Coordinates of C-alpha atoms in Angstrom, one line a residue:
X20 CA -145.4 -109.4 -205.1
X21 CA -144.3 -110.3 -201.4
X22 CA -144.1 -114.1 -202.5
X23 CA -141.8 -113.3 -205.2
X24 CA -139.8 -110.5 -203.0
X25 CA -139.7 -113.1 -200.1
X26 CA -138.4 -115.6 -203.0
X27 CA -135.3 -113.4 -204.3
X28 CA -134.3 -112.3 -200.8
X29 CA -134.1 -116.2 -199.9
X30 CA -132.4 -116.6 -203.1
X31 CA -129.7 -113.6 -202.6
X32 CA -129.3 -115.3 -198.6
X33 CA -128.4 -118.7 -200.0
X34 CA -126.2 -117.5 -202.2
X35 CA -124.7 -115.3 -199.5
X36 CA -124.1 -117.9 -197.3
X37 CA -123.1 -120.7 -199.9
X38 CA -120.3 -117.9 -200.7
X39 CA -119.1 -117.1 -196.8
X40 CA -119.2 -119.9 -195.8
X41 CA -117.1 -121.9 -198.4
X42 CA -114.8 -119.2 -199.1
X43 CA -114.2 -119.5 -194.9
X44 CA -113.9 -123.2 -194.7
X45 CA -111.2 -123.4 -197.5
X46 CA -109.0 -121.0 -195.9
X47 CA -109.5 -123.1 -192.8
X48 CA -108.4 -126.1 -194.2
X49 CA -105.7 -125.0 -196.3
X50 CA -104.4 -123.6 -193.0
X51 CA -105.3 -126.7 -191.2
X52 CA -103.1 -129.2 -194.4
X53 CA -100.8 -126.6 -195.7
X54 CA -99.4 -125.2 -192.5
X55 CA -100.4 -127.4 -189.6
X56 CA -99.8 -130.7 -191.9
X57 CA -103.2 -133.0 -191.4
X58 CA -103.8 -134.2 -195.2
X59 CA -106.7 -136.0 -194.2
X60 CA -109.5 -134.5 -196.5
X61 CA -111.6 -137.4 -197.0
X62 CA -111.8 -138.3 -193.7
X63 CA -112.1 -134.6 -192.5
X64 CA -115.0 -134.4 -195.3
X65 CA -116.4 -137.5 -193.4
X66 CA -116.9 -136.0 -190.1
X67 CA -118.1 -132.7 -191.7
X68 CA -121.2 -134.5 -193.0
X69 CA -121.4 -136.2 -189.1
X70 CA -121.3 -132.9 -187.8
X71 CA -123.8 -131.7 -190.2
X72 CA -126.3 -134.7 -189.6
X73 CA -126.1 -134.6 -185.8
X74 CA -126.4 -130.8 -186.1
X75 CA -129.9 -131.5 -188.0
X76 CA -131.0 -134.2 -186.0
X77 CA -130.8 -131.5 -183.2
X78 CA -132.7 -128.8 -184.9
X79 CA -135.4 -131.3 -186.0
X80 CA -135.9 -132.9 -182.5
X81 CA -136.4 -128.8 -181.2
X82 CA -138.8 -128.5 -183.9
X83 CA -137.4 -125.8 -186.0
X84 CA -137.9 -128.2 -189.3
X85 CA -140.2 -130.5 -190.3
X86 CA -139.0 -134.1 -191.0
X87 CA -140.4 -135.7 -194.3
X88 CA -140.7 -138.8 -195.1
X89 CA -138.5 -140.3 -198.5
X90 CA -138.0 -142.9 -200.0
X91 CA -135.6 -144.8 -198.4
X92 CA -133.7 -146.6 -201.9
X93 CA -133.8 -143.0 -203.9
X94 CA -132.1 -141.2 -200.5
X95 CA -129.4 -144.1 -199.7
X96 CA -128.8 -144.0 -203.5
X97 CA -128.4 -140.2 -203.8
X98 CA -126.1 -140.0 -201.0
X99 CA -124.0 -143.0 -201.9
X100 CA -123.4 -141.3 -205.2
X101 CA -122.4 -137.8 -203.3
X102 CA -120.2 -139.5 -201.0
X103 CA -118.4 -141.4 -204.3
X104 CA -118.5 -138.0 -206.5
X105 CA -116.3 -136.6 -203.4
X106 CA -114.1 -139.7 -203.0
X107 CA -113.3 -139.5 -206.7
X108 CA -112.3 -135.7 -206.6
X109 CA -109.8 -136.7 -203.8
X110 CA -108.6 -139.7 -205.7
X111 CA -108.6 -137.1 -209.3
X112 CA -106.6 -134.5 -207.3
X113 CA -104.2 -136.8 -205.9
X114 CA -103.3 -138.5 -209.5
X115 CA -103.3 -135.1 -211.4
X116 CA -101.4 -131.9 -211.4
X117 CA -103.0 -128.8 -209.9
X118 CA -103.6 -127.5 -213.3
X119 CA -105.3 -130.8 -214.4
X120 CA -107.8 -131.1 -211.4
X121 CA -108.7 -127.5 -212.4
X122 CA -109.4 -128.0 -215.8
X123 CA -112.0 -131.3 -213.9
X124 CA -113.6 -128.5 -212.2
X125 CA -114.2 -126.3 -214.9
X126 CA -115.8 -129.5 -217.0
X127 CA -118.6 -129.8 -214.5
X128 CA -120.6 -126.9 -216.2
X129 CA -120.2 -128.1 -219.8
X130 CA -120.8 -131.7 -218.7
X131 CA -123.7 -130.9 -216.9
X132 CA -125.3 -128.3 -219.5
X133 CA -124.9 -131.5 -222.0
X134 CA -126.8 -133.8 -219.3
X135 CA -129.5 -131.1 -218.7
X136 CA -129.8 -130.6 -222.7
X137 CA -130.2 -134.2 -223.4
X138 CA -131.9 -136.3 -220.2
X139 CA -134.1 -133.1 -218.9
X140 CA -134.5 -131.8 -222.7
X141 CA -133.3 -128.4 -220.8
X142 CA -132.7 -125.8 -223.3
X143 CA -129.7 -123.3 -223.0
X144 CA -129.4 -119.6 -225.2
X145 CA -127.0 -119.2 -227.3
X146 CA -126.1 -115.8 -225.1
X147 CA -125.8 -118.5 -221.9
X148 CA -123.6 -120.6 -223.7
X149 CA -121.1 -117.3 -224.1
X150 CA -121.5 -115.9 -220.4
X151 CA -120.4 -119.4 -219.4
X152 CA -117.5 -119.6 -221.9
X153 CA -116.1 -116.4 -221.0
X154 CA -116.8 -117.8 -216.9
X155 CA -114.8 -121.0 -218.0
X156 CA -111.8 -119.1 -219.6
X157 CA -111.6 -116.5 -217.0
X158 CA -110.9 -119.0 -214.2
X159 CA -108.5 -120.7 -216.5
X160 CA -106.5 -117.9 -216.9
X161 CA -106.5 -117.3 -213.0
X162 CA -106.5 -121.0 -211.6
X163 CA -104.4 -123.2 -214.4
X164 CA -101.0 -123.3 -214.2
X165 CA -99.7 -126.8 -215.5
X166 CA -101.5 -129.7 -217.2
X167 CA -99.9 -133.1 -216.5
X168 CA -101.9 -136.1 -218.1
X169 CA -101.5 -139.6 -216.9
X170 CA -104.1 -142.4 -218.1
X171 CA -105.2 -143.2 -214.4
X172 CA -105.6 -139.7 -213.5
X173 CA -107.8 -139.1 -216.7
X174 CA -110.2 -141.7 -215.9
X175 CA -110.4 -140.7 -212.4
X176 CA -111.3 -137.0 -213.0
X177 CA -113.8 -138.3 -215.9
X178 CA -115.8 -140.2 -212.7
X179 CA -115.8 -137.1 -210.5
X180 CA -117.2 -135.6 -213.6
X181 CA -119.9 -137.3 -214.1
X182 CA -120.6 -138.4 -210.1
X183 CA -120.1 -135.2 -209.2
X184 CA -122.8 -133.5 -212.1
X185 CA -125.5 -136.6 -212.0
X186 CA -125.4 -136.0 -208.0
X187 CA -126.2 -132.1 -208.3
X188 CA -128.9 -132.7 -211.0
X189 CA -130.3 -135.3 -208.9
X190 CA -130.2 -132.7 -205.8
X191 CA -132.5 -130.1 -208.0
X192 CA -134.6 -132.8 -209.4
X193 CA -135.2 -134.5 -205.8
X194 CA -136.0 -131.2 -204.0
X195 CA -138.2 -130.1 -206.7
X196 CA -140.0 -133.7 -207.6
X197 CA -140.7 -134.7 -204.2
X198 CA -141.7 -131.1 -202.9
X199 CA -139.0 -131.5 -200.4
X200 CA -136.5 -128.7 -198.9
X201 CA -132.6 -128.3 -199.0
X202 CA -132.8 -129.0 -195.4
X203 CA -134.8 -132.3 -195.2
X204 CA -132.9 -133.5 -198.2
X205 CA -129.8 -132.9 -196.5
X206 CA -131.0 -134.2 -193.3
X207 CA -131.6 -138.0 -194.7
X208 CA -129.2 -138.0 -197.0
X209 CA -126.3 -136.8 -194.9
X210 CA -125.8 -140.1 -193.0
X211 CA -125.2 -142.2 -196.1
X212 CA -123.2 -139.9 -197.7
X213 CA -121.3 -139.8 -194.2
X214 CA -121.0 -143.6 -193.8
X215 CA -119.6 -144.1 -197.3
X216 CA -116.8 -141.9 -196.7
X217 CA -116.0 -142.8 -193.3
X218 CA -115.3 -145.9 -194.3
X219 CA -113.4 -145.3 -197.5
X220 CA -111.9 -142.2 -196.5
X221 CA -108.9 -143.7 -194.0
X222 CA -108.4 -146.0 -197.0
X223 CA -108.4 -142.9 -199.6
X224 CA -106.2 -140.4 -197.3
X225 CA -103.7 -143.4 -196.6
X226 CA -103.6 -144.5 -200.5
X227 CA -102.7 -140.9 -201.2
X228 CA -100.7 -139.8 -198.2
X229 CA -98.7 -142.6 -197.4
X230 CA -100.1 -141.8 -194.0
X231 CA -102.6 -143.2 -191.2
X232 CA -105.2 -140.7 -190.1
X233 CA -105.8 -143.1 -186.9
X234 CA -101.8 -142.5 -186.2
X235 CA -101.6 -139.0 -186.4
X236 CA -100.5 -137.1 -182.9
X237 CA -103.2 -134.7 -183.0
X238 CA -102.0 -131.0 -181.0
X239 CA -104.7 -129.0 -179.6
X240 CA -104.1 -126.5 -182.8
X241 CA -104.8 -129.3 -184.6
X242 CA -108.1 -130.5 -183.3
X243 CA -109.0 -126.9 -182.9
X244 CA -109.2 -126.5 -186.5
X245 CA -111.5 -129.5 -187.1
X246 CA -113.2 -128.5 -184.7
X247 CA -114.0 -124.7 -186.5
X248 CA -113.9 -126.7 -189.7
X249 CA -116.9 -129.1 -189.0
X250 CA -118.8 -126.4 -187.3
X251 CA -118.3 -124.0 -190.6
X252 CA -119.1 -127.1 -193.0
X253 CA -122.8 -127.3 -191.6
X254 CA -122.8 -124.1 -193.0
X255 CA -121.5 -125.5 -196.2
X256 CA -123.4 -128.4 -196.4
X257 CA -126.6 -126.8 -196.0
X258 CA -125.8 -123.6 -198.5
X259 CA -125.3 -126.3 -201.3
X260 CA -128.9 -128.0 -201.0
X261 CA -130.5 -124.3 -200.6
X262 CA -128.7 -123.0 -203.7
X263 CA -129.0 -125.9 -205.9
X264 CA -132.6 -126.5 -205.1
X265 CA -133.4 -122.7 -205.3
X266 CA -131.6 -121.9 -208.4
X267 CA -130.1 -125.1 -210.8
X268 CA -126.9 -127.2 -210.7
X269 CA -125.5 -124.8 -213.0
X270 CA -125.9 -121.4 -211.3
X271 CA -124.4 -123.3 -208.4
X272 CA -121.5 -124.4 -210.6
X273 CA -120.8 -120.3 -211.6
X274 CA -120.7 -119.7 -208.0
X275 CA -118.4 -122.1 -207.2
X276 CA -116.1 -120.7 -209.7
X277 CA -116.7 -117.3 -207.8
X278 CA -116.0 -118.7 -204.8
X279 CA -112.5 -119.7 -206.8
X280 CA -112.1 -116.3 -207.1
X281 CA -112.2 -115.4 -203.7
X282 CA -110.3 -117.9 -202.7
X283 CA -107.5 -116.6 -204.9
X284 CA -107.9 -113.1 -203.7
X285 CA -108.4 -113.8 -199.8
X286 CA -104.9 -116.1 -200.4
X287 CA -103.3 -113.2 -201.8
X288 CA -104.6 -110.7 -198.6
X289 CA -104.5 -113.0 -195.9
X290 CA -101.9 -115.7 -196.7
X291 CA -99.8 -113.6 -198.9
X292 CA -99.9 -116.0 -201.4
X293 CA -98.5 -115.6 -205.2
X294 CA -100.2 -113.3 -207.3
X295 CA -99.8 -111.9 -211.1
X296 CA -100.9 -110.2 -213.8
X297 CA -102.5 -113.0 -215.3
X298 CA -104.2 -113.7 -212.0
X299 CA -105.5 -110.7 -212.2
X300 CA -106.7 -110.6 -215.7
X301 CA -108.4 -114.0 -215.1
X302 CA -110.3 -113.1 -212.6
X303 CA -111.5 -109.6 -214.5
X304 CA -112.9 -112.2 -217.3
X305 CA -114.4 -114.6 -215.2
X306 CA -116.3 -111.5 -212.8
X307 CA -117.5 -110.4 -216.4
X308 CA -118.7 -113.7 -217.4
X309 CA -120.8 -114.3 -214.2
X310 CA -122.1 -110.8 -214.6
X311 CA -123.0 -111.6 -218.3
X312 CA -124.6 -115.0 -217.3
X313 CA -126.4 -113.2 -214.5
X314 CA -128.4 -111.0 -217.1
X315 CA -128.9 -112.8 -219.9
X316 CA -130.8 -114.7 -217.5
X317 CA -132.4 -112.2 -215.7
X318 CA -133.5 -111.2 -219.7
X319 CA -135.0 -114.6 -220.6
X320 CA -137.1 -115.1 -217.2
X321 CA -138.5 -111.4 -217.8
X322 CA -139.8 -113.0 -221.2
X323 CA -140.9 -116.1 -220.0
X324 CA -143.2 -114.1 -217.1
X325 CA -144.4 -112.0 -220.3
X326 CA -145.6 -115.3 -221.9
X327 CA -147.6 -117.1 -219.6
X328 CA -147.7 -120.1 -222.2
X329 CA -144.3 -120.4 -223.2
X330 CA -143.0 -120.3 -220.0
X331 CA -145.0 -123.4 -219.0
X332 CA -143.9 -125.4 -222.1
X333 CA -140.2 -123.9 -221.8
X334 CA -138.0 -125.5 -218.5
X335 CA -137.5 -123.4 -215.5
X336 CA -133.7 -123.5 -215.0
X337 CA -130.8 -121.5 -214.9
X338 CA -132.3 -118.3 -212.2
X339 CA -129.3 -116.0 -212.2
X340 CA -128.1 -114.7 -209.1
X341 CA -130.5 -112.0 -208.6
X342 CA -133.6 -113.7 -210.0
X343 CA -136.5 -111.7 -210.6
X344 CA -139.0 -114.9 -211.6
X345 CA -141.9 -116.1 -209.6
X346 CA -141.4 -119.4 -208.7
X347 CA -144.3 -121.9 -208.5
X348 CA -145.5 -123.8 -205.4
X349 CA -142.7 -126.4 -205.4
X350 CA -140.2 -123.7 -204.5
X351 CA -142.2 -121.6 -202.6
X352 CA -142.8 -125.0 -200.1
X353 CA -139.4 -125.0 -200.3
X354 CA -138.6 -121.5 -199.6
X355 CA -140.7 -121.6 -196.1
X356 CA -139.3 -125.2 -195.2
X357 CA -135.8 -124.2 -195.0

């Protein structure tokens, strides 16, 4: 009982933080593109992930983690492909309407409930299936407003897609496989993922922007808000490993629509931004949805715990956000390392 107590409390933490912290680093950077004008978000992205890694490499060197060793092709890989996945959002939001590179967001959970159903042989309730509908149509309603297509875009936001849903699936599989943590994941992957954008992401921003991040006059307002907006992305960073590895790419996905939520909310309160019924109404179907998806999940791990048997031959995925399951000694390892 103090395992599994131990267990949700780490679980309800990462989710905590994955929620404060990203809800506080895109307020900080719309601020920091919107109203101070620094475009840059590739190349910002970039040194995020170089604040992040130097960040670890400090903790690890004062001994509050322990490094582990892996493999050094599946790590360059898997942050190669993270680096890319983010590359290709920029690229998909700077060929596509708002609306468009909303309705790309909102594909990542079908697109990766298909992957999980037919590479992990993951299987998904019918009950699931409707929570996440409802999730999906919700933030829709709130977020969509117009739906340009273009060929280029298209094929752009179909990449991010499936970069961007491989490279979470790989982050639960990875952490669960090789009996490693969120934060030694992050730790070796980070530099790759790092290098790959800071050298595309000049080339990215400038392709997009029509201007040179190297030739930008940078005021002290300026480079105080990259400063708070690397030092709130090793928050970020970190939150994503812990939640995906702790729950499943898909839970992570529903809290990312949340977070959307919020976002649209703490824009209307803070930065008075515009707000409507249908806003509103959106955001009342999507709260619903999570809640839904929440305890239909809760439901089905109840059952699993009450059939020792079938819950070994059934996959653990899809933990809600207040999981009541036992996990086994992969994520307990897990648990203790980060």
């Amino acid at each position: 009982m103090g395992e599994m107590s131990s267990f949700q409390l780490g679980v309800i933490g990462a989710l905590f933080l994955s929620v404060a912290s990203s809800v506080s680093i895109v307020i900080c950077n719309k601020a920091l593109m919107s109203n101070l004008g620094f475009p840059f978000a590739t190349t910002l992205t970039s040194w995020h992930l170089m604040v992040t890694f130097c960040t670890l490499h400090a903790a690890q060197r004062f001994n509050l983690f322990e490094n582990k060793s892996i493999d050094v092709k599946t790590v360059m890989l898997f942050g190669i492909l993270n680096g890319v996945s983010i590359g290709f959002l920029n690229l998909s939001l700077g060929f596509n309407s708002i609306g468009f590179y909303q309705m790309t967001k909102l594909a990542i959970i079908p697109f990766t409930v298909l992957l999980e159903t037919v590479f992990l042989k993951k299987q998904f309730s019918q009950k699931i299936k409707l929570s996440l509908f409802l999730l999906l149509v919700g933030v829709g309603i709130a977020s969509i407003t117009d739906l340009q297509l273009n060929f280029v875009g298209t094929i752009l936001s179909l990449l991010a897609i499936a970069t961007t849903c491989v490279g979470q699936i790989l982050t639960n599989t990875i952490q669960k496989r090789l009996n490693v943590s969120s934060t030694q994941l992050l730790y070796q992957s980070a530099p790759f993922q790092a290098a790959i954008l800071f050298v595309s992401g000049p080339l990215v921003d400038q392709f997009l922007t029509k201007q040179n991040v190297f030739a930008y006059k940078y005021s002290p307002i300026v480079l105080a808000f990259i400063i708070l907006s690397c030092i709130i992305s090793v928050s970020v960073n970190f939150s994503t490993f812990l939640v995906i590895g702790k729950t499943s790419p898909v839970t992570y996905q529903v809290l990312g629509h949340l977070k959307t939520c919020l976002v649209l909310a703490f824009g209307y309160t803070l930065l008075h931004d515009p707000f409507t019924d249908r806003n509103i109404l959106g955001i009342l179907i999507a709260i619903f949805g999570m809640g839904l998806y929440s305890y239909f999940c809760t439901q089905e791990n109840k059952k699993k715990q009450a059939d020792p048997l079938e819950c070994q031959m059934k996959d653990k995925e899809d933990k809600p956000f207040l999981a009541h399951e036992k996990e086994g000694h992969e994520f307990k390892s897990s648990d203790k390392n980060s």
